[in-house]
CSV table of C-alpha atoms in Angstrom, one decimal:
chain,number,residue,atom,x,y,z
A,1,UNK,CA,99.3,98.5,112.8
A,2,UNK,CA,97.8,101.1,110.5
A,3,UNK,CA,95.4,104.2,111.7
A,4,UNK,CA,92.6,106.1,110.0
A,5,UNK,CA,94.1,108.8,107.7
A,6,UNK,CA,97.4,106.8,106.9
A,7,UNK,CA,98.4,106.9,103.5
A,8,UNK,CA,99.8,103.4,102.1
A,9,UNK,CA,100.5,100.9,99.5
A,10,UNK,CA,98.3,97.8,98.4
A,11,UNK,CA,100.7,96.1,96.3
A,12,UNK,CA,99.2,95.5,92.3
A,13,UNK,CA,96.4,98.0,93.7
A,14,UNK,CA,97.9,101.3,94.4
A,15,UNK,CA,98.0,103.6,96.8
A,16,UNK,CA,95.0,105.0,99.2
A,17,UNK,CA,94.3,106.4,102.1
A,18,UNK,CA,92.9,104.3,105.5
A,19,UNK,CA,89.0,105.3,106.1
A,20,UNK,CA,87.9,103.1,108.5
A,21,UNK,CA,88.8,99.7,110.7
A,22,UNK,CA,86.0,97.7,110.9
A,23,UNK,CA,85.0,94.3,112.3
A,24,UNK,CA,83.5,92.0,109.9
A,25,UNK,CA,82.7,88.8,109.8
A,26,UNK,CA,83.4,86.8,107.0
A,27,UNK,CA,82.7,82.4,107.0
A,28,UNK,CA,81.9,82.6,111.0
A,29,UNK,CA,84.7,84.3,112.0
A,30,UNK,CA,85.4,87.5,113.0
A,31,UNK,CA,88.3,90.1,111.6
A,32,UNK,CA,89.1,93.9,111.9
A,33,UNK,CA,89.8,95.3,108.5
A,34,UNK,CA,91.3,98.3,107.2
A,35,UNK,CA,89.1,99.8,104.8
A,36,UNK,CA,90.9,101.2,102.4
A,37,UNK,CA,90.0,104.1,99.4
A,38,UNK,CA,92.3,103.7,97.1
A,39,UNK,CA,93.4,107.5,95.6
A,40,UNK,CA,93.1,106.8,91.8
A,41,UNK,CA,89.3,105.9,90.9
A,42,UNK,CA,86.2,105.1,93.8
A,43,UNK,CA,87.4,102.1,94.6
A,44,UNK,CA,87.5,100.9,98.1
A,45,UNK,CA,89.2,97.9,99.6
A,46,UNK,CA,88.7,95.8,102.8
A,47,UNK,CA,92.3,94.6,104.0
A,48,UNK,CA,92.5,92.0,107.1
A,49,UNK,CA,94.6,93.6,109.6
A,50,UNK,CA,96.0,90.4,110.3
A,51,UNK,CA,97.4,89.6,107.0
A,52,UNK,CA,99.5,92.7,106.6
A,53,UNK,CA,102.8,91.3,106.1
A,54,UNK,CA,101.8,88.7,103.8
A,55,UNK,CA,99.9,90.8,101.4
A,56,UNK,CA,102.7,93.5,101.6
A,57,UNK,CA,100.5,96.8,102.6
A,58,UNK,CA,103.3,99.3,103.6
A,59,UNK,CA,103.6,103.4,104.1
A,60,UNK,CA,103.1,105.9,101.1
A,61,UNK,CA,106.8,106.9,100.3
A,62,UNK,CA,107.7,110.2,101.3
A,63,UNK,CA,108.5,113.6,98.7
A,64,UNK,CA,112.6,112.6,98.8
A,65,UNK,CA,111.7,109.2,98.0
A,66,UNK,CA,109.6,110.3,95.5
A,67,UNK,CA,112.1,112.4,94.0
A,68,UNK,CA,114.2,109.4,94.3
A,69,UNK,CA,111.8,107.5,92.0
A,70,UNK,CA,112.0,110.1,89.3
A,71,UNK,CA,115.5,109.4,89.0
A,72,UNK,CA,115.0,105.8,88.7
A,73,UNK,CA,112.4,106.9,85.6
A,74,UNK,CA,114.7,108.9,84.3
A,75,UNK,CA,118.2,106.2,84.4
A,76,UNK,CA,118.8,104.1,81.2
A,77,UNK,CA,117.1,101.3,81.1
A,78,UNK,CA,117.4,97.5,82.8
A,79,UNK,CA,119.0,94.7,80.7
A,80,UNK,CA,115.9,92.8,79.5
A,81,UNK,CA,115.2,89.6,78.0
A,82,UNK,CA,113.7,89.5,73.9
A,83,UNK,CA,111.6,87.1,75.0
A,84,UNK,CA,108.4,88.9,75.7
A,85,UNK,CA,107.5,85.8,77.8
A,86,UNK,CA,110.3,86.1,80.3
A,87,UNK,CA,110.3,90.0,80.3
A,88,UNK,CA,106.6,90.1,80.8
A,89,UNK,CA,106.8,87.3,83.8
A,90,UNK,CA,110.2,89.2,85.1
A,91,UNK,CA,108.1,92.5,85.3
A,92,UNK,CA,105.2,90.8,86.8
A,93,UNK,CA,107.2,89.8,89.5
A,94,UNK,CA,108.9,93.3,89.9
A,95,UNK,CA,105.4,94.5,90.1
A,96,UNK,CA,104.4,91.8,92.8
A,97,UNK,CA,107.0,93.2,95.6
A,98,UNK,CA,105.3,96.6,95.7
A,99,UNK,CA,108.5,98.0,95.4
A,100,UNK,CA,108.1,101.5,94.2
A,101,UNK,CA,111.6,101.8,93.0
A,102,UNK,CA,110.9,98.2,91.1
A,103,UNK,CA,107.2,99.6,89.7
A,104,UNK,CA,109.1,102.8,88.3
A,105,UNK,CA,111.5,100.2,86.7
A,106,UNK,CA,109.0,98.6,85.0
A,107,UNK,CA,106.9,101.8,83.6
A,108,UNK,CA,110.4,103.0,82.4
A,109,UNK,CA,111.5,99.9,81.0
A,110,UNK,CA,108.1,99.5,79.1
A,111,UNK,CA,107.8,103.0,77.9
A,112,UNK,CA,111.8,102.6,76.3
A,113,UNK,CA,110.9,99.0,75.0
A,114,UNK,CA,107.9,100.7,73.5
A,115,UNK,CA,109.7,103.8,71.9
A,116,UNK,CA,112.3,101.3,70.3
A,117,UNK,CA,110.1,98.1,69.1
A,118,UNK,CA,106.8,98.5,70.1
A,119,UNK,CA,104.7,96.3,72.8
A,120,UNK,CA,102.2,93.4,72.7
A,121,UNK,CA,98.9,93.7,74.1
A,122,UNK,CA,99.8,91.9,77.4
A,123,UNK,CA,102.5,94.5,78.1
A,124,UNK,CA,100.7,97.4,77.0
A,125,UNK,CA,98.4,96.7,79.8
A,126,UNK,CA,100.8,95.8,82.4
A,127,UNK,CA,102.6,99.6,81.6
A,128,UNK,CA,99.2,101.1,82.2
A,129,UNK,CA,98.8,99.5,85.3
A,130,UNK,CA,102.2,99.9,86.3
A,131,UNK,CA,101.6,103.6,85.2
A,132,UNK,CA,98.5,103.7,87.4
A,133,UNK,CA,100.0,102.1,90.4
A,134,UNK,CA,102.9,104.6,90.1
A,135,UNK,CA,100.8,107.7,89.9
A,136,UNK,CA,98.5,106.8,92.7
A,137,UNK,CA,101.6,106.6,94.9
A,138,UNK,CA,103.1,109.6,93.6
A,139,UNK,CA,99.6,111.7,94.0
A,140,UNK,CA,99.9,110.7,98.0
A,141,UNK,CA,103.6,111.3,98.2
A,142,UNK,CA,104.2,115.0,96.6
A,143,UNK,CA,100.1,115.8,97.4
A,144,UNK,CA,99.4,116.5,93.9
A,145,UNK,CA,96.4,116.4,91.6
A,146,UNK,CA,96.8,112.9,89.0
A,147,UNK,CA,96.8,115.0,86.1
A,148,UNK,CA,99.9,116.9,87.1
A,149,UNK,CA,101.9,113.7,88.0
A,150,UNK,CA,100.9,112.0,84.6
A,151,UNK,CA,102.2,115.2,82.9
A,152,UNK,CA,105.4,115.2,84.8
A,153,UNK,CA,105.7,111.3,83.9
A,154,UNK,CA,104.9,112.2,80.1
A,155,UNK,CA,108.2,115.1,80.1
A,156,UNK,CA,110.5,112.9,81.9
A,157,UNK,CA,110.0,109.8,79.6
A,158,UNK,CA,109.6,111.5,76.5
Protein backbone atom coordinates (compact mmCIF):
# COMPACT_ATOMS: atom_id res chain seq x y z
CA UNK A 1 0.00 0.00 0.00
CA UNK A 2 0.86 3.45 -1.06
CA UNK A 3 0.07 6.87 1.08
CA UNK A 4 -0.64 10.46 0.10
CA UNK A 5 2.69 12.28 -0.70
CA UNK A 6 4.55 9.07 -2.00
CA UNK A 7 6.47 9.51 -4.88
CA UNK A 8 6.31 6.47 -7.44
CA UNK A 9 6.46 4.89 -10.83
CA UNK A 10 3.47 4.15 -13.34
CA UNK A 11 5.30 2.09 -15.73
CA UNK A 12 5.04 3.69 -19.74
CA UNK A 13 3.61 6.78 -17.73
CA UNK A 14 6.28 8.18 -15.53
CA UNK A 15 6.64 9.18 -12.37
CA UNK A 16 4.20 11.35 -9.87
CA UNK A 17 3.42 11.97 -6.80
CA UNK A 18 0.13 10.24 -4.75
CA UNK A 19 -2.70 13.10 -4.19
CA UNK A 20 -5.42 11.39 -3.07
CA UNK A 21 -7.14 7.61 -2.38
CA UNK A 22 -10.46 7.71 -3.35
CA UNK A 23 -13.39 5.34 -3.63
CA UNK A 24 -15.02 5.22 -6.95
CA UNK A 25 -17.25 3.30 -8.46
CA UNK A 26 -16.75 2.18 -11.73
CA UNK A 27 -19.52 -0.74 -13.66
CA UNK A 28 -21.30 -1.25 -10.03
CA UNK A 29 -18.53 -1.90 -8.18
CA UNK A 30 -16.72 -0.16 -5.84
CA UNK A 31 -12.66 0.40 -5.67
CA UNK A 32 -10.18 2.78 -3.73
CA UNK A 33 -7.85 4.45 -6.15
CA UNK A 34 -4.78 6.14 -5.88
CA UNK A 35 -4.90 9.29 -7.66
CA UNK A 36 -1.99 9.90 -9.09
CA UNK A 37 -0.32 13.58 -10.58
CA UNK A 38 2.07 12.57 -12.64
CA UNK A 39 5.38 15.16 -12.22
CA UNK A 40 6.00 15.97 -15.99
CA UNK A 41 2.79 17.79 -17.61
CA UNK A 42 -0.99 18.14 -15.62
CA UNK A 43 -1.82 14.88 -16.02
CA UNK A 44 -3.45 12.96 -13.41
CA UNK A 45 -4.16 9.25 -13.12
CA UNK A 46 -6.63 7.05 -11.23
CA UNK A 47 -4.77 3.71 -10.29
CA UNK A 48 -6.82 0.73 -8.55
CA UNK A 49 -5.27 -0.06 -5.38
CA UNK A 50 -5.92 -3.52 -5.95
CA UNK A 51 -4.14 -3.93 -9.11
CA UNK A 52 -0.73 -2.74 -7.97
CA UNK A 53 1.35 -5.64 -8.71
CA UNK A 54 -0.06 -6.33 -11.95
CA UNK A 55 0.29 -2.91 -13.48
CA UNK A 56 3.81 -2.65 -11.81
CA UNK A 57 3.46 0.92 -9.74
CA UNK A 58 6.56 0.90 -7.54
CA UNK A 59 8.69 3.63 -5.34
CA UNK A 60 10.54 6.66 -6.99
CA UNK A 61 14.28 5.51 -6.97
CA UNK A 62 16.36 7.19 -4.56
CA UNK A 63 19.48 9.99 -5.38
CA UNK A 64 22.22 6.81 -5.26
CA UNK A 65 20.08 5.02 -7.52
CA UNK A 66 19.77 7.82 -9.49
CA UNK A 67 23.33 8.31 -9.74
CA UNK A 68 23.38 4.70 -10.54
CA UNK A 69 21.29 5.37 -13.62
CA UNK A 70 23.67 8.00 -14.95
CA UNK A 71 26.16 5.47 -15.14
CA UNK A 72 24.05 3.22 -17.01
CA UNK A 73 23.49 6.41 -19.58
CA UNK A 74 26.78 6.95 -19.66
CA UNK A 75 28.24 2.82 -20.44
CA UNK A 76 28.75 1.80 -24.10
CA UNK A 77 25.92 0.74 -25.58
CA UNK A 78 23.74 -2.84 -25.63
CA UNK A 79 24.29 -5.24 -28.49
CA UNK A 80 21.24 -4.50 -30.75
CA UNK A 81 19.55 -6.07 -33.48
CA UNK A 82 19.65 -4.12 -37.33
CA UNK A 83 16.39 -5.00 -37.66
CA UNK A 84 14.56 -1.96 -36.56
CA UNK A 85 11.54 -4.38 -36.00
CA UNK A 86 13.15 -6.49 -33.40
CA UNK A 87 15.07 -3.58 -31.75
CA UNK A 88 12.00 -1.45 -31.65
CA UNK A 89 9.81 -4.54 -30.02
CA UNK A 90 13.05 -5.51 -27.77
CA UNK A 91 12.99 -1.80 -26.39
CA UNK A 92 9.31 -1.83 -26.02
CA UNK A 93 9.56 -4.56 -23.79
CA UNK A 94 12.50 -3.02 -21.82
CA UNK A 95 10.18 -0.12 -21.52
CA UNK A 96 7.20 -2.32 -20.31
CA UNK A 97 9.10 -3.62 -16.89
CA UNK A 98 9.39 -0.07 -15.57
CA UNK A 99 12.76 -0.83 -14.89
CA UNK A 100 14.58 2.36 -14.62
CA UNK A 101 17.89 0.86 -15.17
CA UNK A 102 16.18 -0.89 -18.44
CA UNK A 103 14.38 2.80 -19.48
CA UNK A 104 17.89 4.47 -19.22
CA UNK A 105 19.11 1.60 -21.49
CA UNK A 106 16.84 2.31 -24.02
CA UNK A 107 17.18 6.35 -24.09
CA UNK A 108 21.04 5.53 -24.38
CA UNK A 109 20.80 2.95 -26.80
CA UNK A 110 18.52 5.21 -29.04
CA UNK A 111 20.39 8.37 -28.61
CA UNK A 112 23.94 6.23 -29.87
CA UNK A 113 21.83 4.38 -32.62
CA UNK A 114 20.73 7.92 -33.61
CA UNK A 115 24.25 9.63 -33.53
CA UNK A 116 25.64 6.62 -35.78
CA UNK A 117 22.64 5.87 -38.45
CA UNK A 118 19.85 7.85 -37.66
CA UNK A 119 16.20 6.65 -36.35
CA UNK A 120 12.78 5.97 -37.91
CA UNK A 121 9.81 7.79 -36.89
CA UNK A 122 8.58 4.90 -34.58
CA UNK A 123 11.84 5.02 -32.55
CA UNK A 124 12.17 8.62 -32.51
CA UNK A 125 9.07 8.61 -30.54
CA UNK A 126 9.63 5.79 -28.33
CA UNK A 127 13.26 7.84 -27.26
CA UNK A 128 11.16 10.79 -26.50
CA UNK A 129 8.98 8.90 -24.34
CA UNK A 130 11.61 6.94 -22.91
CA UNK A 131 13.34 10.43 -22.42
CA UNK A 132 10.17 11.69 -20.75
CA UNK A 133 9.62 8.68 -18.57
CA UNK A 134 13.28 9.01 -17.51
CA UNK A 135 13.25 12.61 -16.61
CA UNK A 136 10.00 12.52 -14.62
CA UNK A 137 11.73 9.86 -12.41
CA UNK A 138 14.82 11.60 -12.22
CA UNK A 139 12.98 15.14 -11.31
CA UNK A 140 11.44 13.05 -8.14
CA UNK A 141 14.55 11.29 -7.34
CA UNK A 142 17.43 14.18 -7.07
CA UNK A 143 14.32 17.03 -6.42
CA UNK A 144 15.23 18.94 -9.39
CA UNK A 145 13.54 21.31 -11.77
CA UNK A 146 12.91 19.15 -15.57
CA UNK A 147 14.97 21.55 -17.32
CA UNK A 148 18.06 20.92 -15.31
CA UNK A 149 17.75 17.11 -15.62
CA UNK A 150 17.23 17.35 -19.49
CA UNK A 151 20.39 19.44 -19.54
CA UNK A 152 22.35 17.05 -17.47
CA UNK A 153 20.89 14.18 -19.93
CA UNK A 154 21.98 16.45 -23.06
CA UNK A 155 26.07 16.73 -21.54
CA UNK A 156 26.23 13.15 -20.59
CA UNK A 157 25.00 11.74 -24.04
CA UNK A 158 26.57 14.15 -26.09
Amino acid sequence: MFAIGDKVVYPMHGAGVIEAVEEREVLGEKRLYYVLRLSLGDMRILVPSGQIAEIGLRQVIDAIEADQVMSVLQSRKSVMSNNWHRRYRANLDKMKTGDVYAVAEVVRNLIRRNQEKGLSTGERRMLENAKQILVSELVLAYDTPPEQIEAMLSRLLA
